[in-house]
Each structure stands twice: as C-alpha cells, then as structure tokens.
CSV table of C-alpha atoms in Angstrom, one decimal:
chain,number,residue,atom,x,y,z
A,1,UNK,CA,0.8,-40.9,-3.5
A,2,UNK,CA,2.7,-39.8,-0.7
A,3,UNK,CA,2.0,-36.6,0.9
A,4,UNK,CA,5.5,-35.5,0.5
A,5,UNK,CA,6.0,-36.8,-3.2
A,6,UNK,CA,7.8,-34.1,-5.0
A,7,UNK,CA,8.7,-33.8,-8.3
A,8,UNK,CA,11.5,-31.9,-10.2
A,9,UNK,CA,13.5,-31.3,-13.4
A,10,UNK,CA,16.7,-29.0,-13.8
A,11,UNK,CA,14.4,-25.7,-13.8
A,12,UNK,CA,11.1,-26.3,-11.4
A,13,UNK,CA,10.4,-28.0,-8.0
A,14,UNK,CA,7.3,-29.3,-7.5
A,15,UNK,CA,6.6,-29.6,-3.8
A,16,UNK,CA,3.5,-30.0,-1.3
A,17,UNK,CA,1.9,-26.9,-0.5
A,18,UNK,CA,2.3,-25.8,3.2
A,19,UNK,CA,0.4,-23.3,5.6
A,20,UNK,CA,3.6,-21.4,5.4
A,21,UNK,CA,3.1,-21.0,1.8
A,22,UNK,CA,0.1,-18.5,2.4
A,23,UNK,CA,2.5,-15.3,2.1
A,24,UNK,CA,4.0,-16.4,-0.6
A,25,UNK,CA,1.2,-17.5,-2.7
A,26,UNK,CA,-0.7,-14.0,-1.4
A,27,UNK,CA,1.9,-12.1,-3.0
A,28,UNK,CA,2.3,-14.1,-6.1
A,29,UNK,CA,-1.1,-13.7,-6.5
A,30,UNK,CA,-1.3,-9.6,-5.8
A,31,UNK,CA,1.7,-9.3,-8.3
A,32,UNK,CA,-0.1,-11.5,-11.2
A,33,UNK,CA,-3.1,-9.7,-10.8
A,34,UNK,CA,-3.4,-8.1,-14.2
A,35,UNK,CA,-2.9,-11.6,-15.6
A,36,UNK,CA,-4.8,-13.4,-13.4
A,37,UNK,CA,-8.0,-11.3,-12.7
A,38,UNK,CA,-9.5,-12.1,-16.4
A,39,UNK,CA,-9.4,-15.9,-16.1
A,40,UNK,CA,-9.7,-16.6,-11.9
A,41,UNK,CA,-12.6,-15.4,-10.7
A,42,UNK,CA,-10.9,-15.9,-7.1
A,43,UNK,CA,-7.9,-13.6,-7.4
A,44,UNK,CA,-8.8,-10.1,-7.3
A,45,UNK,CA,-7.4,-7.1,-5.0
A,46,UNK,CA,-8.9,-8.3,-1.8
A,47,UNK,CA,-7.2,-11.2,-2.3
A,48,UNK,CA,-4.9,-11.2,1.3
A,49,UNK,CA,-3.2,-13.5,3.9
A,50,UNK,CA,-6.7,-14.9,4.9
A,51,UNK,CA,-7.5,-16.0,1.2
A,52,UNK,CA,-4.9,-17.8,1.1
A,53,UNK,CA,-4.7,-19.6,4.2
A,54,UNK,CA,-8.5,-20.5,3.1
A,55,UNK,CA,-7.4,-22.1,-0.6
A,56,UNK,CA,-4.3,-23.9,1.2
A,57,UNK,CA,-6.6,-25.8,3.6
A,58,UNK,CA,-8.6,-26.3,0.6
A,59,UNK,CA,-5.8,-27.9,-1.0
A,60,UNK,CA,-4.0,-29.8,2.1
A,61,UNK,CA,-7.6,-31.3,2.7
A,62,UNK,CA,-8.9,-32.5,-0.9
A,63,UNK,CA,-4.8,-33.8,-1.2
A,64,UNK,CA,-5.4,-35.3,2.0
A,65,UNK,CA,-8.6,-37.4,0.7
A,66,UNK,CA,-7.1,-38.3,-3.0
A,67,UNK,CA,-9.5,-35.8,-4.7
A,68,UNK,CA,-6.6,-33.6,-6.1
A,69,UNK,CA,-2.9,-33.1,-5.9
A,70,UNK,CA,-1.7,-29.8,-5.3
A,71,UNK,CA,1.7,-28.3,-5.5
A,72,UNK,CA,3.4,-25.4,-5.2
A,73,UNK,CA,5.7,-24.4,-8.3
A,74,UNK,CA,9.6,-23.7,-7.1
A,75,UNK,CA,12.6,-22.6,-8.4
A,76,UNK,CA,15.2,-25.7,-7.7
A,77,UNK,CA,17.8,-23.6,-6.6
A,78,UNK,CA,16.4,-22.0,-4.2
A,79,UNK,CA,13.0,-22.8,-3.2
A,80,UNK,CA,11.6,-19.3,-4.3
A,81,UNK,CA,8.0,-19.5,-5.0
A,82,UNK,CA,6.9,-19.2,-8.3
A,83,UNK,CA,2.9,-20.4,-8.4
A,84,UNK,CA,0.5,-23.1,-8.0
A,85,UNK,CA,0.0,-26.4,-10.4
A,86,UNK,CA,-2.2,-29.1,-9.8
A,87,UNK,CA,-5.0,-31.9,-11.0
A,88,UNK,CA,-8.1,-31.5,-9.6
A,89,UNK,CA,-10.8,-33.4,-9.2
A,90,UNK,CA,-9.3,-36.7,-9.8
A,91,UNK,CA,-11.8,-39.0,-11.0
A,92,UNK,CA,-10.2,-42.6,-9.8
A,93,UNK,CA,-13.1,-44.4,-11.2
A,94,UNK,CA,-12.6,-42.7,-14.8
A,95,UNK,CA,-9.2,-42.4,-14.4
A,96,UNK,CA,-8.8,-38.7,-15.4
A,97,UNK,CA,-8.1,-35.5,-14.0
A,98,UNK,CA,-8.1,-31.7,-15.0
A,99,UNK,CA,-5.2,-29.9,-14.8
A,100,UNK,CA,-4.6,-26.3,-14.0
A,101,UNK,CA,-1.8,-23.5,-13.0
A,102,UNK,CA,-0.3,-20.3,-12.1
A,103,UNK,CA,2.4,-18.9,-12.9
A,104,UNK,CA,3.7,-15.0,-10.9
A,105,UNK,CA,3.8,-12.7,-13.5
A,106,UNK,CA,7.4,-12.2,-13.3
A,107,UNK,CA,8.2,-15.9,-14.0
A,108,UNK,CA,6.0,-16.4,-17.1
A,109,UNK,CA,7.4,-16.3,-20.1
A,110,UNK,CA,10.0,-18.6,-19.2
A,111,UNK,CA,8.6,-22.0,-20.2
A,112,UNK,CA,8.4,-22.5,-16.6
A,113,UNK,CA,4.8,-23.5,-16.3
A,114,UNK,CA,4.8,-25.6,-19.0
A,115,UNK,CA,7.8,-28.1,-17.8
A,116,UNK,CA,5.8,-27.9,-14.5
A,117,UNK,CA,2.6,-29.4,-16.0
A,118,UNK,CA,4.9,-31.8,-18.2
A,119,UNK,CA,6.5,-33.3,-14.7
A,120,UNK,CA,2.3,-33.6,-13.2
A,121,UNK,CA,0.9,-34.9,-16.3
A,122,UNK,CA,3.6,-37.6,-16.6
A,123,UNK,CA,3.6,-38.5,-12.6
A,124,UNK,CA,-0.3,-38.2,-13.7
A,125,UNK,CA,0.1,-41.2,-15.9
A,126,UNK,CA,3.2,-42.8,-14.7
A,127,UNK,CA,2.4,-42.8,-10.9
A,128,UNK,CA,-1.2,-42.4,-10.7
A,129,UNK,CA,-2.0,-44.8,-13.2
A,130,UNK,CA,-4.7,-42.3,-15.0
A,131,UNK,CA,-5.5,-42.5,-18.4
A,132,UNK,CA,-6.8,-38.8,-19.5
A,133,UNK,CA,-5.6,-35.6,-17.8
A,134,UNK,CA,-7.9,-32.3,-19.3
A,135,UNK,CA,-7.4,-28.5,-19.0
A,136,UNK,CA,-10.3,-26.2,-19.6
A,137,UNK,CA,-9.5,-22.5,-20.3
A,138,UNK,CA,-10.9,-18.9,-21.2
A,139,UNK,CA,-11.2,-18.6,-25.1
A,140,UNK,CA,-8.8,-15.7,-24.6
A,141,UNK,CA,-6.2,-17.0,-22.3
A,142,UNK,CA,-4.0,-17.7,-25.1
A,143,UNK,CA,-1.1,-18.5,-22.3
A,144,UNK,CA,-2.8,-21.0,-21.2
A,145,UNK,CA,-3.6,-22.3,-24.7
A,146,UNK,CA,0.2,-22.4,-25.5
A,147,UNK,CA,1.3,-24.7,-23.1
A,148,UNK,CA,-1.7,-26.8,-23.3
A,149,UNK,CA,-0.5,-26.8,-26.8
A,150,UNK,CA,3.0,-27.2,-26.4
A,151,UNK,CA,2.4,-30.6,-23.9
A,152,UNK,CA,0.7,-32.0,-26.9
A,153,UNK,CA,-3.0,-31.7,-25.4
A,154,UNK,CA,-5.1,-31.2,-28.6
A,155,UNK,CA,-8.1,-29.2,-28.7
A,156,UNK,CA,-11.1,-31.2,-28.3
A,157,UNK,CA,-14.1,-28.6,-28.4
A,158,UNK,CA,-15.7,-25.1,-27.1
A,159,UNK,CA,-17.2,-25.0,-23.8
A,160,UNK,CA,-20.1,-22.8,-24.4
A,161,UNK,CA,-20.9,-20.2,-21.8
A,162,UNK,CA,-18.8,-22.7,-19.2
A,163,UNK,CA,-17.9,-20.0,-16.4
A,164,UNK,CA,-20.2,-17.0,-15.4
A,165,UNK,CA,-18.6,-13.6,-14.9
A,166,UNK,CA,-19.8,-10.1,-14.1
A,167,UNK,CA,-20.4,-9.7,-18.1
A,168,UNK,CA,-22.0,-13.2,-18.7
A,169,UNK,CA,-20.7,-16.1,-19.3
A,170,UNK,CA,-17.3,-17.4,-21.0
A,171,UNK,CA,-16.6,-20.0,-23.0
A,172,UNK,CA,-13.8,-22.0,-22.9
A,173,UNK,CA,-11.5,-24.3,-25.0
A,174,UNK,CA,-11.4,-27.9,-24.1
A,175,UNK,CA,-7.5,-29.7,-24.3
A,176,UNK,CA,-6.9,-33.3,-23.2
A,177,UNK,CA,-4.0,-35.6,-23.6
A,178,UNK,CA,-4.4,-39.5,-23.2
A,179,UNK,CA,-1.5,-41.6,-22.0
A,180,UNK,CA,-1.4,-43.0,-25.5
A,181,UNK,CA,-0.3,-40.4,-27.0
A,182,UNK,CA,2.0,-38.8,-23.9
C-alpha cells in the first residue's frame, strides 16, 4: 500500500497520519476523555502534545514496515479531525488483522466511525488481499459493539480477563468478519 493511500466516502476522509496531527489528535483525545478513559488504558488526563507525538511515530513507523495501517479520521469537507482508525498488527502470513477506532466525543453518534471502518475493512480485503479482519472490545463498550455489529462482524466469543486494569482484568467480546461474507 502506498504511504499516501487515502480512502473516502461522501462523509469521512481517511488520510495518513502526520507529525502535524499531534495537536489535533491531543485535543481529540482530552475532549473524549469520559468516553475514552474506560476502554484505552493510554488516554487519560496527562495525555498531552508529547503523548501524541510518541503514538504518531508509533504509527508512521509500524505503517512504514507493513505491520499496521494507520489513519486519521477527517471530515471531507474540510479536513477537520475527527479521530483515529486503523488495522493493527497485520498478520500477512494469516492474512488477518484487528481493527480498532476513535471517534471525538463530539462526532460520535453520527455513524461516522462506522462508514470509516466499512471504507478500512473493505480496502482490508479489496487492496490488501486479507481474508479476516477482528475487533476485540470491553464487554461494556456497547459503541464499540454497535458498529462492529452494524459492519456485519458477528460475535465469535468472550475474551476472559483479556486486558488488566487498575480493578483487574476485563473481558472482552471477540467480532470478526471474513471476506466471504463482506
């Protein structure tokens, strides 16, 4: 894939994270907090500039070496930043991928997310010839559930105690789609 491959429908942009996304995503992420401190252990108050900068170079390198694809979420428009979408850890040899987003609180609600992650999961198995594309999320993130849902991933099990936290550990739902049936 080309490192400036964008992808776009009447109502999101899909476009290659940049360093000079890092204000953008640090306020996106300070506004979403309520929403987004449950279910990402990374955002959280102290979340600033730095942070950021840190998960862009993150995502510019692992894009870089065909372990992920990362892209920022835009309004067409406009170009007015409205979160983060991408597959991670691409496995080439299994030919699958995890999926996962963010959406700024302000924007959710808007179905938003959910055409965003329908434009990556078909490039997923249109451009990047994959065969499975999986989303694993907090038992009570039902916003996440929903669009998993609403993309036609079906539930394929309960990930018991999958991510630690300062209570314990959470489990999560498994979703997956196959091409088949995309």
């Amino acid at each position: 894939m080309s490192p400036d491959t964008h992808l776009a429908d009447p109502k999101v942009l899909l476009l290659p994270l940049r360093m000079s996304d890092a204000r953008a995503i640090r306020d996106g992420v300070q506004e979403s907090l309520a929403e987004l401190m449950p279910f990402a252990p990374w955002a959280g108050p102290d979340y600033d500039l730095q942070s950021a900068r840190v998960f862009l170079q993150y995502a510019l390198d692992s894009n870089r070496k065909g372990e992920a694809l990362h892209r920022g979420i835009f309004r067409p428009e406009d170009r007015l930043f409205l979160g983060v979408i991408g597959l991670h850890a691409i496995r080439p040899r299994f030919k699958d991928a995890e999926i996962g987003y963010w959406m700024k609180s302000s924007r959710s609600g808007q179905g938003l997310c959910t055409r965003a992650a329908g434009l990556l999961i078909g490039h997923a198995f249109e451009e990047l010839d994959l065969e499975r594309v999986w989303l694993s999320c907090d038992i009570t993130n039902i916003a996440s559930q929903r669009i998993a849902e609403k993309l036609g991933m079906r539930r394929e099990g309960t990930l018991l105690a999958y991510s630690p936290d300062e209570e314990g550990r959470k489990d999560h739902f498994l979703y997956a789609i196959l091409r088949s049936e995309w």
